[in-house]
C-alpha atoms as a PDB file:
ATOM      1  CA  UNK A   1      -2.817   9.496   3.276  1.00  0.00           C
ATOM      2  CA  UNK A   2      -4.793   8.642   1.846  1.00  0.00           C
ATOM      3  CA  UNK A   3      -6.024  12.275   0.490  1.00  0.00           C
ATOM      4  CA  UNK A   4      -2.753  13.385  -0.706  1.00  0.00           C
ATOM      5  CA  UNK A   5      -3.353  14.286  -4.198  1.00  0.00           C
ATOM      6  CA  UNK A   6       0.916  15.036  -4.938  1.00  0.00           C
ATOM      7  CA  UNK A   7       3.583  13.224  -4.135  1.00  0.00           C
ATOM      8  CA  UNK A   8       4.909  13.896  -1.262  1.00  0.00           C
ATOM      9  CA  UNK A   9       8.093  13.462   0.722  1.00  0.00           C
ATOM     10  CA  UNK A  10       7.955  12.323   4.546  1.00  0.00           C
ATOM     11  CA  UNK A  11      11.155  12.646   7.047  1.00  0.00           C
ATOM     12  CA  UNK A  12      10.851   9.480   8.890  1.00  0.00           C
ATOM     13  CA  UNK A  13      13.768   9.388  11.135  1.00  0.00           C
ATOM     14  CA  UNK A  14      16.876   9.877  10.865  1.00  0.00           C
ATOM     15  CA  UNK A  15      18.371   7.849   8.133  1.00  0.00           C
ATOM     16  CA  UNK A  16      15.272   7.162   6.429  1.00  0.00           C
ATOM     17  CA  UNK A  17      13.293   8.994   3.654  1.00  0.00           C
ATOM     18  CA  UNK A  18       9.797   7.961   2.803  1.00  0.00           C
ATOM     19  CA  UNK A  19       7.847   9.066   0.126  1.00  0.00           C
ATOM     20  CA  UNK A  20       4.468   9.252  -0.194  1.00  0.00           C
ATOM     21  CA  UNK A  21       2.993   8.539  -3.972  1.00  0.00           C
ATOM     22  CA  UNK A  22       0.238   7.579  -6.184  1.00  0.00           C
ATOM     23  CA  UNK A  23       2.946   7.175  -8.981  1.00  0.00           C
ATOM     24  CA  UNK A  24       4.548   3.793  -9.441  1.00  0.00           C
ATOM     25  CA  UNK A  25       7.782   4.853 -10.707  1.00  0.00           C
ATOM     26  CA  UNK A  26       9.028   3.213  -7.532  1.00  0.00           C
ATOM     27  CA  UNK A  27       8.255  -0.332  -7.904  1.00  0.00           C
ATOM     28  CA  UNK A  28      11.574  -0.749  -9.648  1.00  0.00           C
ATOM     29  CA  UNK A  29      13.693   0.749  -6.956  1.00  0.00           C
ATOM     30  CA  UNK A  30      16.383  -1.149  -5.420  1.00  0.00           C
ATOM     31  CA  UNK A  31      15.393  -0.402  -1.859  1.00  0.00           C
ATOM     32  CA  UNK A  32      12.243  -1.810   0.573  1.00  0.00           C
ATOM     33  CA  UNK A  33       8.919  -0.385  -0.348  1.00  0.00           C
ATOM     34  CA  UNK A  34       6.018  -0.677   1.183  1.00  0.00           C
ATOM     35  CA  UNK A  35       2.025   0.039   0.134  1.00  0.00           C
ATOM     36  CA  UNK A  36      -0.243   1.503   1.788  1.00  0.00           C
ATOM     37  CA  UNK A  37      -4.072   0.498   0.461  1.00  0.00           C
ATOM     38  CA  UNK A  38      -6.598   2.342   1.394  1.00  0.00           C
ATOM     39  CA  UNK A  39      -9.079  -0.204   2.446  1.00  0.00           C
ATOM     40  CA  UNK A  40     -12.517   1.431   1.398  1.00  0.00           C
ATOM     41  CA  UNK A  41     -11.394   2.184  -2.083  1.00  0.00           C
ATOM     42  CA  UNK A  42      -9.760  -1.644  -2.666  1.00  0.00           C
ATOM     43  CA  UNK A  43      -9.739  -2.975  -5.720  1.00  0.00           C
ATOM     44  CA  UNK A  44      -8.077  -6.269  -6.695  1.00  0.00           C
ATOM     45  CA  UNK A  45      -7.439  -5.450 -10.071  1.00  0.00           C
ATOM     46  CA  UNK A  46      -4.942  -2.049  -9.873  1.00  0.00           C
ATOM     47  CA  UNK A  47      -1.987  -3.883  -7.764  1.00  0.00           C
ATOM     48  CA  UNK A  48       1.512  -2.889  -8.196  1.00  0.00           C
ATOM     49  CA  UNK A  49       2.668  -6.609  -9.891  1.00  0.00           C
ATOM     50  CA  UNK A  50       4.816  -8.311  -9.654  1.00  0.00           C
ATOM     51  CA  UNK A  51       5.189  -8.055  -5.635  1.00  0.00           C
ATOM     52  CA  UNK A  52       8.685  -8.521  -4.796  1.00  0.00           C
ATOM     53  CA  UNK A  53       9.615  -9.749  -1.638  1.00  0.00           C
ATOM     54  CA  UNK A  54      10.687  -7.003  -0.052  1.00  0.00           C
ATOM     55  CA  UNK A  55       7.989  -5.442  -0.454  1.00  0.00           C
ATOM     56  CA  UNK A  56       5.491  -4.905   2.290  1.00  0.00           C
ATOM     57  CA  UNK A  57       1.431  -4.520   1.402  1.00  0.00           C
ATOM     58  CA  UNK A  58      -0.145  -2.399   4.619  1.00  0.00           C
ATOM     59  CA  UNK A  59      -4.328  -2.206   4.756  1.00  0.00           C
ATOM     60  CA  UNK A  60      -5.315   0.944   5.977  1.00  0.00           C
ATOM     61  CA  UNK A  61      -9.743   0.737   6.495  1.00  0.00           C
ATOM     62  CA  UNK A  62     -11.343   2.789   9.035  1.00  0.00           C
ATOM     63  CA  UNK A  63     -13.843   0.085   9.164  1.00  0.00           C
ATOM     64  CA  UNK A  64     -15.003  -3.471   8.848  1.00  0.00           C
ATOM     65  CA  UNK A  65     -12.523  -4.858   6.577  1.00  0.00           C
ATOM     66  CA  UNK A  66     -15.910  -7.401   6.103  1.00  0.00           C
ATOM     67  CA  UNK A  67     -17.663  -4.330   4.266  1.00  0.00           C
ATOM     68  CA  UNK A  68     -14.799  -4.844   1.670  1.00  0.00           C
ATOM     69  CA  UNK A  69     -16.421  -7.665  -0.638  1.00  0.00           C
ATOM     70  CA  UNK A  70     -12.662  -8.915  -1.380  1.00  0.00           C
ATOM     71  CA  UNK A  71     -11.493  -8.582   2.121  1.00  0.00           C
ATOM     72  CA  UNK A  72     -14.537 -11.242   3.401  1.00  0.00           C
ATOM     73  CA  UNK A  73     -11.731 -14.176   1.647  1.00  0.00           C
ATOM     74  CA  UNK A  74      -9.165 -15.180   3.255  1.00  0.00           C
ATOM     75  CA  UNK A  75      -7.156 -15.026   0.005  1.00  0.00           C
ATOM     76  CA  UNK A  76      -7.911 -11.518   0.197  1.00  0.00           C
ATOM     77  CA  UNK A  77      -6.889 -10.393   3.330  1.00  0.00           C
ATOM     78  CA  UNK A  78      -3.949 -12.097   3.338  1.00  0.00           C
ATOM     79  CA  UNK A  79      -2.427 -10.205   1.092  1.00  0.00           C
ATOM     80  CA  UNK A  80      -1.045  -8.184   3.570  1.00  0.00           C
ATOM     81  CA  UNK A  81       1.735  -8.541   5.592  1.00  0.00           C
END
């Protein structure tokens, strides 16, 4: 992540299964999701709404979250859990 162009299904332990995706066909599912933005290519506008809340919102930026126009709020950045 966050170059996977497919889906992509991760073994994460044991008794878990995660799946990595650009599709949001699981937003509806019944069990804890969590996103994973990819700080440099941010955009406020393209969120998967409405959040519930179990789901968890992860920032991943290999830089200054500052260089991030949106990320220089604190509305922004706290976003994420």
């Amino acid at each position: 992540y966050p170059y996977e162009a497919k889906e992509k299904e991760l073994h994460c332990s044991k008794s878990n299964k995660c799946v990595s995706s650009f599709k949001r066909t699981y937003n509806n599912d019944e069990i804890p999701v969590a996103y994973l933005f990819y700080g440099t290519d941010f955009k406020g506008d393209n969120l998967p709404l409405p959040r519930k809340s179990n789901h968890l919102w992860a920032l991943l930026h290999e830089e200054s979250p500052l260089n991030n126009f949106l990320f220089s709020h604190s509305s922004g950045i706290k976003l994420f859990n």
